Coordinates of C-alpha atoms in Angstrom, one line a residue:
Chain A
X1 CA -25.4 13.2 -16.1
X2 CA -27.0 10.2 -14.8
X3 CA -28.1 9.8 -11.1
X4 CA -25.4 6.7 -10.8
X5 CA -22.0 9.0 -11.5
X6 CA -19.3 7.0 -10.8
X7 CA -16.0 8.4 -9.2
X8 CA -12.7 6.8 -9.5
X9 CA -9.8 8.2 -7.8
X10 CA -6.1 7.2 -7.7
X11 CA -4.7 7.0 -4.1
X12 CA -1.0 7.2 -3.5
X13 CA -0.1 4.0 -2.1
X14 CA -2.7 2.7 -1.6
X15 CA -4.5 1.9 -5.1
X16 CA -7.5 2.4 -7.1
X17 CA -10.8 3.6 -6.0
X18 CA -14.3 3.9 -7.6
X19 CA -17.1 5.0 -6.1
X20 CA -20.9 5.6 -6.8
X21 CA -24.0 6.2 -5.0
X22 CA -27.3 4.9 -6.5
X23 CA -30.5 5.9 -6.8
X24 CA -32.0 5.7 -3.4
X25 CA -28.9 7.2 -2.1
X26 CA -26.8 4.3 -0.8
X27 CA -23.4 4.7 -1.6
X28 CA -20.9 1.8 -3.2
X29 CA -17.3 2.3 -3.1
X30 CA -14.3 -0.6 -4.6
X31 CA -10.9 -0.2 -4.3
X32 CA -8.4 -2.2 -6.3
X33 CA -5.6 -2.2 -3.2
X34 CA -2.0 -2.6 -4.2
X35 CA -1.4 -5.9 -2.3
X36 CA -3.8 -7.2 -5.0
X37 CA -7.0 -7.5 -2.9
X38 CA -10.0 -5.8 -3.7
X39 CA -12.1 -4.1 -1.3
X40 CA -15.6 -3.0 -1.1
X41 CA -17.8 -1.1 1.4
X42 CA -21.5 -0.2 0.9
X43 CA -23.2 2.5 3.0
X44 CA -26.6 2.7 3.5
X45 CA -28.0 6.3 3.0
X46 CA -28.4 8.2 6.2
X47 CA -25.7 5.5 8.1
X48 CA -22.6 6.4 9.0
X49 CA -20.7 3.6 9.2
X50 CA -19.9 1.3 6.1
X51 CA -19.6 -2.4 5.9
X52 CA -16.9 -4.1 4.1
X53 CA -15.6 -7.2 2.4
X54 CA -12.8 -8.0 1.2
X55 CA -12.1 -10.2 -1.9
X56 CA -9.2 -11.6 -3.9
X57 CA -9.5 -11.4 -7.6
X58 CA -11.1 -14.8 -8.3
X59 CA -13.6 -14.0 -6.0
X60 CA -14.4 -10.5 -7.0
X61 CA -14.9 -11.7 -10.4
X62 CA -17.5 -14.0 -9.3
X63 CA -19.1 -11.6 -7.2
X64 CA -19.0 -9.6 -10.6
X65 CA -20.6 -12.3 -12.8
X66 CA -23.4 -12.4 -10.1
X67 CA -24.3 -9.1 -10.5
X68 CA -24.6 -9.2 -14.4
X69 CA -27.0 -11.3 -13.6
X70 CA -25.6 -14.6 -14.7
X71 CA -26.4 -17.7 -13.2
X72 CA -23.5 -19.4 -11.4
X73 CA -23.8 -23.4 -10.6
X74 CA -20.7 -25.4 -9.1
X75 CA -18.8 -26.3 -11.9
X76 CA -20.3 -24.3 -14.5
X77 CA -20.7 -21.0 -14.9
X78 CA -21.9 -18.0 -17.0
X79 CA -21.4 -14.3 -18.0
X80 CA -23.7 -12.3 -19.6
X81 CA -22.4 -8.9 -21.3
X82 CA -24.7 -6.1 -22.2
X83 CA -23.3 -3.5 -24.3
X84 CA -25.6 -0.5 -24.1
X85 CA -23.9 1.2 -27.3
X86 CA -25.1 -1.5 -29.4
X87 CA -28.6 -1.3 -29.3
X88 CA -28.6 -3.3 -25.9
X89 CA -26.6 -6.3 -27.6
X90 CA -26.4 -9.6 -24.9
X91 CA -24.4 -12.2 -25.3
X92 CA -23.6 -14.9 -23.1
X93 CA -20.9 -16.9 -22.5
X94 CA -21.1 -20.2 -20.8
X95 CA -19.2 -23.1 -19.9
X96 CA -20.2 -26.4 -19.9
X97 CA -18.5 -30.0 -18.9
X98 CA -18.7 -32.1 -22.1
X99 CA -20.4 -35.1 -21.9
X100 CA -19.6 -38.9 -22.3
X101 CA -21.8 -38.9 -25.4
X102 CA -20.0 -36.5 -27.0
X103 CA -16.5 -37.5 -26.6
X104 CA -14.7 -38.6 -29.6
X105 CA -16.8 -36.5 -31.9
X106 CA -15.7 -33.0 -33.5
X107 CA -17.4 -29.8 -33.7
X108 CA -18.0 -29.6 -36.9
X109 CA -19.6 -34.0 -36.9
X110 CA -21.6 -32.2 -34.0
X111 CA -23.1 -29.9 -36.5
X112 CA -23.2 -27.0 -33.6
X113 CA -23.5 -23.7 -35.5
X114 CA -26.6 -25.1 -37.8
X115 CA -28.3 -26.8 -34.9
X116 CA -28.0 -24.2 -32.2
X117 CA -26.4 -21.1 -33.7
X118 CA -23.6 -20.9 -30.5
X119 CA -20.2 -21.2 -31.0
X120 CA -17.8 -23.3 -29.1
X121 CA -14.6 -20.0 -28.5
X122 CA -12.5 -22.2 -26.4
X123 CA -12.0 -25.5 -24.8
X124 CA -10.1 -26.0 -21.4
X125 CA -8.2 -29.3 -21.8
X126 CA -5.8 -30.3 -18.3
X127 CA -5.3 -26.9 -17.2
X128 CA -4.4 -25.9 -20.7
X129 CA -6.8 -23.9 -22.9
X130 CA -7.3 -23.8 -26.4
X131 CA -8.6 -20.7 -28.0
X132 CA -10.9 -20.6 -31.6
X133 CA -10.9 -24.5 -31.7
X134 CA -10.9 -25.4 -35.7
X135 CA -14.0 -27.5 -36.7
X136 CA -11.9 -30.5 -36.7
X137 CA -11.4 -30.6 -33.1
X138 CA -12.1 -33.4 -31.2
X139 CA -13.5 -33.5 -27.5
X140 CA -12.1 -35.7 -25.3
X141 CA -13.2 -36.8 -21.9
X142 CA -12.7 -34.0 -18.8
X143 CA -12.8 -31.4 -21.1
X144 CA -14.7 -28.2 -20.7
X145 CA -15.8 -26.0 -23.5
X146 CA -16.4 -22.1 -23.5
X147 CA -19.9 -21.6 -25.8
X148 CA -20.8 -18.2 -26.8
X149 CA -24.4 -17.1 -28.0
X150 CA -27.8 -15.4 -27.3
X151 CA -29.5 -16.8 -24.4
X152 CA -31.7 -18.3 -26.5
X153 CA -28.8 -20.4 -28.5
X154 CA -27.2 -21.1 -25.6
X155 CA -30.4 -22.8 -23.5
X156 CA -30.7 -24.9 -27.2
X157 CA -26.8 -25.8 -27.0
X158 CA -27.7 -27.3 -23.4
X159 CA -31.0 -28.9 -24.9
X160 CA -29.4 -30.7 -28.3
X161 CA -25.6 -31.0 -28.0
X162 CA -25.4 -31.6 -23.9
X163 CA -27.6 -34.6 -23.8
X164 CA -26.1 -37.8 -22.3
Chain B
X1 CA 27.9 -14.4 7.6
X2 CA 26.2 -16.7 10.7
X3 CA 25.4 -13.8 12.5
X4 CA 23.5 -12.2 9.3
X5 CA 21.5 -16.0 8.5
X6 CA 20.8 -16.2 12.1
X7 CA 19.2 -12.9 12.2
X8 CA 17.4 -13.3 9.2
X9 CA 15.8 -16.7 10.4
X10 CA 14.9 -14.6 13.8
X11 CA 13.2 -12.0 11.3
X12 CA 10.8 -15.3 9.6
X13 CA 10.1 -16.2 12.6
X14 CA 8.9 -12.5 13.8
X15 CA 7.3 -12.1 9.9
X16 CA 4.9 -15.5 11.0
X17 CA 3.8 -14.8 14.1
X18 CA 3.2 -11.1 13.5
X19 CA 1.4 -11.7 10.3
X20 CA -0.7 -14.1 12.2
X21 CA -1.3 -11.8 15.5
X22 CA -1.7 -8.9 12.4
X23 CA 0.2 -6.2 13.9
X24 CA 2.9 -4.1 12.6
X25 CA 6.5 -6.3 12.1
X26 CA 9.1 -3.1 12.1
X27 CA 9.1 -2.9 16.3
X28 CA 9.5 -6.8 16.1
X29 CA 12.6 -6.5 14.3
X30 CA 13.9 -3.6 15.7
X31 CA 13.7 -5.5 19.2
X32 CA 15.0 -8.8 18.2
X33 CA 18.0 -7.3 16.7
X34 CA 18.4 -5.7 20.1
X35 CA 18.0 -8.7 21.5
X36 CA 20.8 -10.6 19.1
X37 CA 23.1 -7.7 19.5
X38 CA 25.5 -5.5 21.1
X39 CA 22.7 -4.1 23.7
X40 CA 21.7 -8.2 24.1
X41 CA 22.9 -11.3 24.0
X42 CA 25.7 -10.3 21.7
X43 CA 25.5 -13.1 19.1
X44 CA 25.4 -10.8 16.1
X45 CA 27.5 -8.5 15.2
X46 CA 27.2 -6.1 12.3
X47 CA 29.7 -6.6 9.4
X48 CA 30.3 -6.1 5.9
X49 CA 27.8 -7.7 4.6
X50 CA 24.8 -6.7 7.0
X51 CA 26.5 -3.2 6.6
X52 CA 25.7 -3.4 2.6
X53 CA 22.2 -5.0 2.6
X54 CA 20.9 -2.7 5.2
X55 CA 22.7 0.3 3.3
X56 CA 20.6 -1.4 -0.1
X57 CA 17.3 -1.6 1.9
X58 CA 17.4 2.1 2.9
X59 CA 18.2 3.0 -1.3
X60 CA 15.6 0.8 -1.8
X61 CA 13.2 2.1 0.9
X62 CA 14.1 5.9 -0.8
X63 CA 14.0 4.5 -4.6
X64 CA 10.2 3.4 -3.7
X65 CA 8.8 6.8 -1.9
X66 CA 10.3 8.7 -5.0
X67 CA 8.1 6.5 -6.9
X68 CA 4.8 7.3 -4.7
X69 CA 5.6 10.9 -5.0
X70 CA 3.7 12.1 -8.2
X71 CA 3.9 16.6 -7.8
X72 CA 0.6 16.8 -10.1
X73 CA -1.4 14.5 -7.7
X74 CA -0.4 16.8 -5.1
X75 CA -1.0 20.3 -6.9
X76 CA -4.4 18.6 -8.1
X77 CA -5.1 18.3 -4.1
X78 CA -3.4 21.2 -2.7
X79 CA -6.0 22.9 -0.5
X80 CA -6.5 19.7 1.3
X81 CA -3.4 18.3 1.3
X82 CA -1.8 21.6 2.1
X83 CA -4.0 22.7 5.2
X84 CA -3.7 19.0 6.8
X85 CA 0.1 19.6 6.0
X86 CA 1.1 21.8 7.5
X87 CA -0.8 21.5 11.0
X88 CA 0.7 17.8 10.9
X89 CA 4.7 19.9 10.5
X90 CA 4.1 22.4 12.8
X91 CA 2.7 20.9 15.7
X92 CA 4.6 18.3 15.6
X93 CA 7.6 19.8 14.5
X94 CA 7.8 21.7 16.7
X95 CA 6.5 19.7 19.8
X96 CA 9.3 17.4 19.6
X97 CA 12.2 20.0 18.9
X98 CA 11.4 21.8 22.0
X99 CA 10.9 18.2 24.2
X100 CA 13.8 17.4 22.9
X101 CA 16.0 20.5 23.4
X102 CA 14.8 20.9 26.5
X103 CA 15.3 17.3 27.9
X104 CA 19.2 18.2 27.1
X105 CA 19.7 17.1 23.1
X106 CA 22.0 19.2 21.4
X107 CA 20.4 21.9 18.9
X108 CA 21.5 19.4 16.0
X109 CA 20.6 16.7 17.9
X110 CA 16.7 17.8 18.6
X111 CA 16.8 18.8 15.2
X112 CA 17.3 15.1 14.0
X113 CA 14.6 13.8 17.1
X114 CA 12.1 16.5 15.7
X115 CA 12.1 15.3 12.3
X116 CA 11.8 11.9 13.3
X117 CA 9.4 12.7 15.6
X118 CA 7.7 14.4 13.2
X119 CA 7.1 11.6 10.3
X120 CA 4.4 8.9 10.6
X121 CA 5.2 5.5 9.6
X122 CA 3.8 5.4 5.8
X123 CA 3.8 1.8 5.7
X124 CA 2.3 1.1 9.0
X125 CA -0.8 3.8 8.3
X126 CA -2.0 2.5 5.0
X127 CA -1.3 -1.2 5.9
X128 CA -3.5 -0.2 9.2
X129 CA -6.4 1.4 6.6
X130 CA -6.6 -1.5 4.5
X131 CA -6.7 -4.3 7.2
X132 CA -9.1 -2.8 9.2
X133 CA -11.5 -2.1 6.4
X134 CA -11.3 2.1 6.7
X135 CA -10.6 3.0 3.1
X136 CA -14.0 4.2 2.7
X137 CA -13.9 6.6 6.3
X138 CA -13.1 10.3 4.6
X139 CA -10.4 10.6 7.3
X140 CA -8.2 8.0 5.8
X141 CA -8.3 10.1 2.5
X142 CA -6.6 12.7 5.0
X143 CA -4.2 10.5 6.3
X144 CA -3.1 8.8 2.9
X145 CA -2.2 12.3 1.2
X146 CA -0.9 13.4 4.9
X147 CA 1.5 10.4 4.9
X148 CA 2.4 12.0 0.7
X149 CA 3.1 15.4 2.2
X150 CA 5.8 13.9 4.9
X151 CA 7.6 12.4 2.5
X152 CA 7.8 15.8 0.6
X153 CA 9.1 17.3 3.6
X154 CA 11.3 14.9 4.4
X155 CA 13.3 15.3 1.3
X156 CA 13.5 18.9 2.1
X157 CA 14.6 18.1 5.5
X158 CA 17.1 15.0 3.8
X159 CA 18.7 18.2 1.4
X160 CA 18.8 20.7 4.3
X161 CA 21.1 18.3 6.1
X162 CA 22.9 16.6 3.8
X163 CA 24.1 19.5 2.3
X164 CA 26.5 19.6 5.0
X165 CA 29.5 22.2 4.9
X166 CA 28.4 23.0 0.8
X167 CA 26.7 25.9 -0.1
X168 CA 23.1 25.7 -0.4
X169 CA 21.8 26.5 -3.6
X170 CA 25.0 25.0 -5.5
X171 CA 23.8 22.0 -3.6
X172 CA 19.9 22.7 -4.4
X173 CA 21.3 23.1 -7.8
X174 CA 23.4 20.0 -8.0
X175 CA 20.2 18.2 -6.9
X176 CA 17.7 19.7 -9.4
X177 CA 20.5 18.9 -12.2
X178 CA 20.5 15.4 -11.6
X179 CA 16.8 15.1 -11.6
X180 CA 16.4 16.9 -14.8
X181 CA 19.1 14.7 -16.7
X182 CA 17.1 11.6 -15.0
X183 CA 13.6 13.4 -16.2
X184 CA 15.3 13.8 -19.6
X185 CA 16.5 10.4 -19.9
X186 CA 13.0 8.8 -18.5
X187 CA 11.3 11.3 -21.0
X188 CA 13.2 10.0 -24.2
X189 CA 13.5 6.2 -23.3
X190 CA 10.7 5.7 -21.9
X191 CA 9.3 2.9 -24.7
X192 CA 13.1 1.3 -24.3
X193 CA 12.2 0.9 -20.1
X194 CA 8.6 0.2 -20.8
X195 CA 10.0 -2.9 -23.2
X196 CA 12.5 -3.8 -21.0
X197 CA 9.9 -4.0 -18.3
X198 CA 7.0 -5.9 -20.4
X199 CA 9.8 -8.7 -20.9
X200 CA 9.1 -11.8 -18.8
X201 CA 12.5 -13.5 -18.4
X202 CA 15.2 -11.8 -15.7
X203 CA 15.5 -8.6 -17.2
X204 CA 13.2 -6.5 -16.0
X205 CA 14.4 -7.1 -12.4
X206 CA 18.3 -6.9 -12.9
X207 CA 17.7 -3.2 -14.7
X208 CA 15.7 -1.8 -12.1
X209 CA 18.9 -3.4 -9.1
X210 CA 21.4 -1.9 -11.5
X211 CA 19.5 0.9 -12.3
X212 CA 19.1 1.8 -8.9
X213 CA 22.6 0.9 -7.5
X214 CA 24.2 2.4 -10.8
X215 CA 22.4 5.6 -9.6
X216 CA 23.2 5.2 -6.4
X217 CA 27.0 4.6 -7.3
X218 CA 27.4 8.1 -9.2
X219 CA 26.6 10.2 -5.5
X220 CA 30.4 10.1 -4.4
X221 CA 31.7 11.7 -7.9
X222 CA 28.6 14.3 -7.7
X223 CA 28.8 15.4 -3.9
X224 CA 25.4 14.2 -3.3
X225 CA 24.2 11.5 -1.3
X226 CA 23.1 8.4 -1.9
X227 CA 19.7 8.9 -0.8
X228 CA 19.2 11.9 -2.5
X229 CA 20.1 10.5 -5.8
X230 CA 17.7 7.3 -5.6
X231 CA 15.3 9.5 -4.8
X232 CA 15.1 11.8 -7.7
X233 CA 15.7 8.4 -10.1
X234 CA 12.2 7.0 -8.7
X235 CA 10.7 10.4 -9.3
X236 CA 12.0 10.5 -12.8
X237 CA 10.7 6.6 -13.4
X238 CA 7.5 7.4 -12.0
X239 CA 7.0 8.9 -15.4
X240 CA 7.3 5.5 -17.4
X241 CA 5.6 2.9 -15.6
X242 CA 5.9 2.9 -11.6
X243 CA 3.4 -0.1 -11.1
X244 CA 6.3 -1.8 -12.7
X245 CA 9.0 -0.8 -10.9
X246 CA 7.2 -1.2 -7.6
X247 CA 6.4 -4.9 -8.7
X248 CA 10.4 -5.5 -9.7
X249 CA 11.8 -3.4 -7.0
X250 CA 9.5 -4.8 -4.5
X251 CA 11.8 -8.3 -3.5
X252 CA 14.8 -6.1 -3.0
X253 CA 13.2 -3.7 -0.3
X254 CA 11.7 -6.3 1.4
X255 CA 14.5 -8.4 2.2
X256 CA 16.9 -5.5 2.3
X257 CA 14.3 -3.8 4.8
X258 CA 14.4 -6.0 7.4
X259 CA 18.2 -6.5 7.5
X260 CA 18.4 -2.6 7.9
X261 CA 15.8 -3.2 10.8
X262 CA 17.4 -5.9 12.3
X263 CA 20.7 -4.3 12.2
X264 CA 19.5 -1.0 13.3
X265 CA 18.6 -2.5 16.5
X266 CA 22.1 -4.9 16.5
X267 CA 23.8 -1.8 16.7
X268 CA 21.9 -0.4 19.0
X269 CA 24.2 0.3 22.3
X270 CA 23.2 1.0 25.5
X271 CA 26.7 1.5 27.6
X272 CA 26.7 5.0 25.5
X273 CA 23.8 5.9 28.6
X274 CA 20.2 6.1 28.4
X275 CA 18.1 7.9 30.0
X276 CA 14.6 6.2 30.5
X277 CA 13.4 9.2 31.7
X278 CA 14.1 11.2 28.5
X279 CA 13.0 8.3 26.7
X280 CA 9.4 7.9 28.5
X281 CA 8.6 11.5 27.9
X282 CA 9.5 11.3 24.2
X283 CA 7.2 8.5 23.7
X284 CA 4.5 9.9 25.6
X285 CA 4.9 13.1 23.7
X286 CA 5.1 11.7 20.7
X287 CA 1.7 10.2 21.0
X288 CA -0.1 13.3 22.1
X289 CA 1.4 15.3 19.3
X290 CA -0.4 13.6 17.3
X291 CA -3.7 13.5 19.0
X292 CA -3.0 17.7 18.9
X293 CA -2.2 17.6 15.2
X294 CA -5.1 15.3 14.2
X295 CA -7.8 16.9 16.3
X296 CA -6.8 20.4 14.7
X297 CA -6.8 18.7 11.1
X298 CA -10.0 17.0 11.8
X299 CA -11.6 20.3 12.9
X300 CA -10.1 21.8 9.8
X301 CA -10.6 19.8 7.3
X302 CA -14.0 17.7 8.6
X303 CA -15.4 20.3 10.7
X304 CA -15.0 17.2 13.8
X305 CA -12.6 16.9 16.4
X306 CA -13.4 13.3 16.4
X307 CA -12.8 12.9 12.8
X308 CA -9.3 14.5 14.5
X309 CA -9.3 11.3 16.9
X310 CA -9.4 8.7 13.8
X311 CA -6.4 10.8 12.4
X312 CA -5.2 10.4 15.1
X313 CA -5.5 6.5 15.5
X314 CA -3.8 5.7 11.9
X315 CA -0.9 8.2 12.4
X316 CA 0.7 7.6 16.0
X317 CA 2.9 4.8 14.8
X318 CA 6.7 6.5 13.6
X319 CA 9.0 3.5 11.4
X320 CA 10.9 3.1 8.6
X321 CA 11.5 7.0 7.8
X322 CA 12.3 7.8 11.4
X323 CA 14.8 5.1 11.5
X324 CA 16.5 6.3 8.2
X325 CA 17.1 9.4 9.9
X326 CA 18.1 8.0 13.0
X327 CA 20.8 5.6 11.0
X328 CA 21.8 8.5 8.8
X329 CA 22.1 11.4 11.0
X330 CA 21.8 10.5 14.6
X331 CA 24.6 9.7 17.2
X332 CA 24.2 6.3 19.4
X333 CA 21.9 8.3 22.1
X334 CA 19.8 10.0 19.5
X335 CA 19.3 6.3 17.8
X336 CA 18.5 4.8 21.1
X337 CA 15.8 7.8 21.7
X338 CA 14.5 7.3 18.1
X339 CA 14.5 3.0 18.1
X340 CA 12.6 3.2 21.9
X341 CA 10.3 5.6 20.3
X342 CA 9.5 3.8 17.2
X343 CA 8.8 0.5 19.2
X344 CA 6.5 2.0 21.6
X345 CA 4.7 4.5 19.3
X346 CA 4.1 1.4 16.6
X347 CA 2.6 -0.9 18.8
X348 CA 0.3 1.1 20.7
X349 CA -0.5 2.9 17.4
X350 CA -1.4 -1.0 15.8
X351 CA -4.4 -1.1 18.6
X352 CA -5.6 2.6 18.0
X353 CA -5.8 2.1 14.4
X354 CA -7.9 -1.3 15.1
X355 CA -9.7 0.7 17.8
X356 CA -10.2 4.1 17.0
X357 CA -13.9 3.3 15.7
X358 CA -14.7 2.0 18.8
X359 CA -12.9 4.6 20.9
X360 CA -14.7 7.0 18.9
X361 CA -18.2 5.5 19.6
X362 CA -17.4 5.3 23.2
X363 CA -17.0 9.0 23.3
X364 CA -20.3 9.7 21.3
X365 CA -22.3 7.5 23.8
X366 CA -20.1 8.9 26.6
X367 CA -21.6 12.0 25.7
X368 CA -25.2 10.7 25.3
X369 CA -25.5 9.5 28.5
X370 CA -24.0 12.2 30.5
X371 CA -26.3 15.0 28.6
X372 CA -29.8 13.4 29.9
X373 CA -28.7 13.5 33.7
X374 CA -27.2 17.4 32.8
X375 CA -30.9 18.2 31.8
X376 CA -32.1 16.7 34.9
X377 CA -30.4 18.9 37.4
X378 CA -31.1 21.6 35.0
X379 CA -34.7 20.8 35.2
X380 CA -34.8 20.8 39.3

């Protein structure tokens, strides 16, 4: 077993609750509350009292992308997802404004895949998203696109295909 | 009908400003329907209606413990559970039955006060645990399965008493019957309720109101009540999906909830007498019962009496169950005893909860400072 065991527990009422302590002996605990707000409370080892925060979901997600070690700007933001059972695999996902320059053009005219090697996995279009956009699809103005790749393809998505 | 609307519009009003103040509504609407009714003003008067929707919020109120109450959580934490338990019954148990008895209640009558001066407000305790942050304390474990094992008892107590004039163990019987049909009929459609309840459209909610008033319905050809009967049905669903259920069930025991609040204190009647003396040492007793119970279950279970003294904190305030019991069983002096109770022991149990960290600090310093000034006249 590894030093970070993590403990979750169903409470009766109350919710979900997982719980580790890490290396150097702090402790972490979260609990998913049933009035939909997520809790969590670190103890430093050899304190007694714990500190908490409470979150709603959007947040806690955030707070979650952080910790994966993703960078986070205003508008756009990124998640990077390490699977450990596939010989480390990362891949990020990122999402980007589009451009004035590229509106009016499709993904396939935009050549993405051979130029970069990321794939555009969804576009968010007036609240509405559209999932696995086909090649033909055309960007308009205000809308944000979901890119998927290595860090690597993604940094050369921003370079070639998000200049103004 | 206006009396019901204005009472409800009372109840929004009491809903903002306690939400905003953060401390516990149930006392609130307890004493503005006291205030609206017989006992008051006298603008509201219980009828048909208000009679129905607060009979619906107390099935509803049931429907949702029997949900809560999974037996394999509790044989899976039965030492625990068990020990804290039973100190939490006994003391308290029997505290208030012999306050009660002796302060001139009949033996049925102290019976009724004892049980619902027994039972902690579930509500009220885990709402208090999660707004002031204490999820991660190990007491508040102790006190979220404590608050699991009242309900358990209560429903012994709620067969004991309902039972009536019948004989026991057909009654028993009767009981475990219908919750093995309900089990059966859970077991074998339970992909039919978990498809009705994936739907998104008006279905899911109208099944779980008629499933629960249909069950509810079928007490007066069985001989059981009411409350019994939507008890064992959320038992039985808590099998398929309970997260559901609580989610579809939830609208109805809200609104119906405060209704039966509102009208429990409506009804409320003082010309019947009341004693304020018998009603100030209830309150006060009620409050140090519970200081007894949770110092012994802290010393029990955490090896600290003051772990005892944050048990203590999250499990003064009595509501909802108390008031069932005072609605279902208790005469107009009993419910009188039981709604003063309720109000006093919820509100000052909102400020221990918020407190009890501090209060509990206080004592350790306390305790700090007066040691040095011991040594010193030890010293001399």
């Amino acid at each position: 077993m590894s030093a970070m065991s993590l403990r979750s527990l169903n409470l009766p009422g109350v919710g979900t609750k997982y719980e580790f302590e890490t290396d150097k002996g702090d402790t972490v605990a979260i609990f998913f509350t049933k009035t939909g707000t997520i809790q969590m409370y670190t103890l430093q080892k050899g304190c007694k009292t714990p500190s908490a925060a409470e979150m709603t979901p959007v947040e806690a997600r955030r707070l979650g992308n952080i910790l994966t070690g993703a960078i986070i700007e205003a508008d756009q933001e990124s998640v990077e997802i390490a699977f450990s059972a596939l010989a480390d695999l990362r891949v990020t996902i990122h999402s980007f404004l589009i451009p004035k320059s590229i509106t009016g053009r499709t993904i396939e005219d935009l050549q993405i895949r051979t130029k970069t090697g990321a794939t555009v996995i969804a576009v968010c279009r007036h609240d509405r998203n559209i999932v696995n956009p086909a090649p033909t699809f055309v960007f308009e103005n205000g809308d944000a696109a979901l890119v998927i790749g290595e860090s690597d393809q993604i940094k050369r998505f921003e370079r070639e295909i998000m200049v103004d | 009908m206006e009396g019901i609307v204005l009472a409800l519009f009372l109840c929004l009003i009491l809903a903002l400003i306690t939400r905003y103040l953060s401390v516990p509504a149930i006392p609130f609407y307890i004493l503005g329907g006291i205030v609206l009714g017989k006992a008051g003003l006298g603008l509201v008067t219980s009828d048909e209606i208000s009679v129905f929707f607060s009979e619906m919020g107390l099935i509803f109120l049931l429907f949702f413990m029997g949900l809560g109450l999974k037996p394999e959580r509790i044989l899976a934490n039965r030492s625990a559970v068990v020990t804290s338990g039973v100190i939490d019954l006994n003391v308290n148990m029997i505290l208030g039955f012999v306050a009660a008895y002796l302060l001139g209640f009949s033996i049925i009558e102290s019976i009724i006060v004892a049980c619902a001066f027994y039972i902690s407000s579930t509500a009220m305790a885990i709402t208090s645990i999660i707004e002031n942050r204490k999820l991660m304390l190990r007491e508040s474990e102790t006190v979220i399965w404590l608050m699991v094992f009242e309900d358990l008892i209560l429903i012994i107590f709620l067969t004991l008493i309902s039972a009536g004039n019948q004989n026991l163990i057909v009654f028993v019987a009767k009981i475990l019957g219908v919750l093995a049909v309900l089990y059966v009929l859970a077991l074998y459609g339970k992909e039919f309720l978990i498809s009705i309840l994936d739907r998104d459209d008006e279905l899911p909610i109208l099944f779980t109101f008629a499933a629960v008033l249909t069950t509810a319905s079928f007490s007066m050809y069985l001989g059981i009540p009411e409350t019994m009967m939507v008890i064992a049905l959320g038992v039985a669903f808590a099998t398929t999906d309970p997260d559901a259920f609580e989610q579809h069930a939830r609208p109805f025991k809200d609104v119906f909830l405060i209704v039966f609040f509102v009208f429990f204190g409506v009804t409320i009647d003082f010309s019947g007498g009341m004693n304020w003396f018998v009603i100030m040492i209830i309150c006060l007793l009620a409050i140090v019962s519970k200081l007894l119970s949770g110092v012994l279950t802290g010393i029990a279970i955490h090896g600290s009496a003051l772990s005892g003294l944050e048990i203590w904190g999250n499990t003064i305030s009595r509501g909802e169950f108390s008031i069932a019991i005072a609605v279902l069983y208790g005469s107009p002096l009993v419910g009188t005893t039981i709604a003063a109770m309720v109000i006093v022991t919820s509100i000052i149990g909102s400020f221990t909860a918020k407190y009890s960290s501090s209060i509990r600090r206080g004592i350790i310093n306390f305790g700090r400072k007066k040691s040095p000034h011991y040594r010193i006249h030890a010293g001399r």
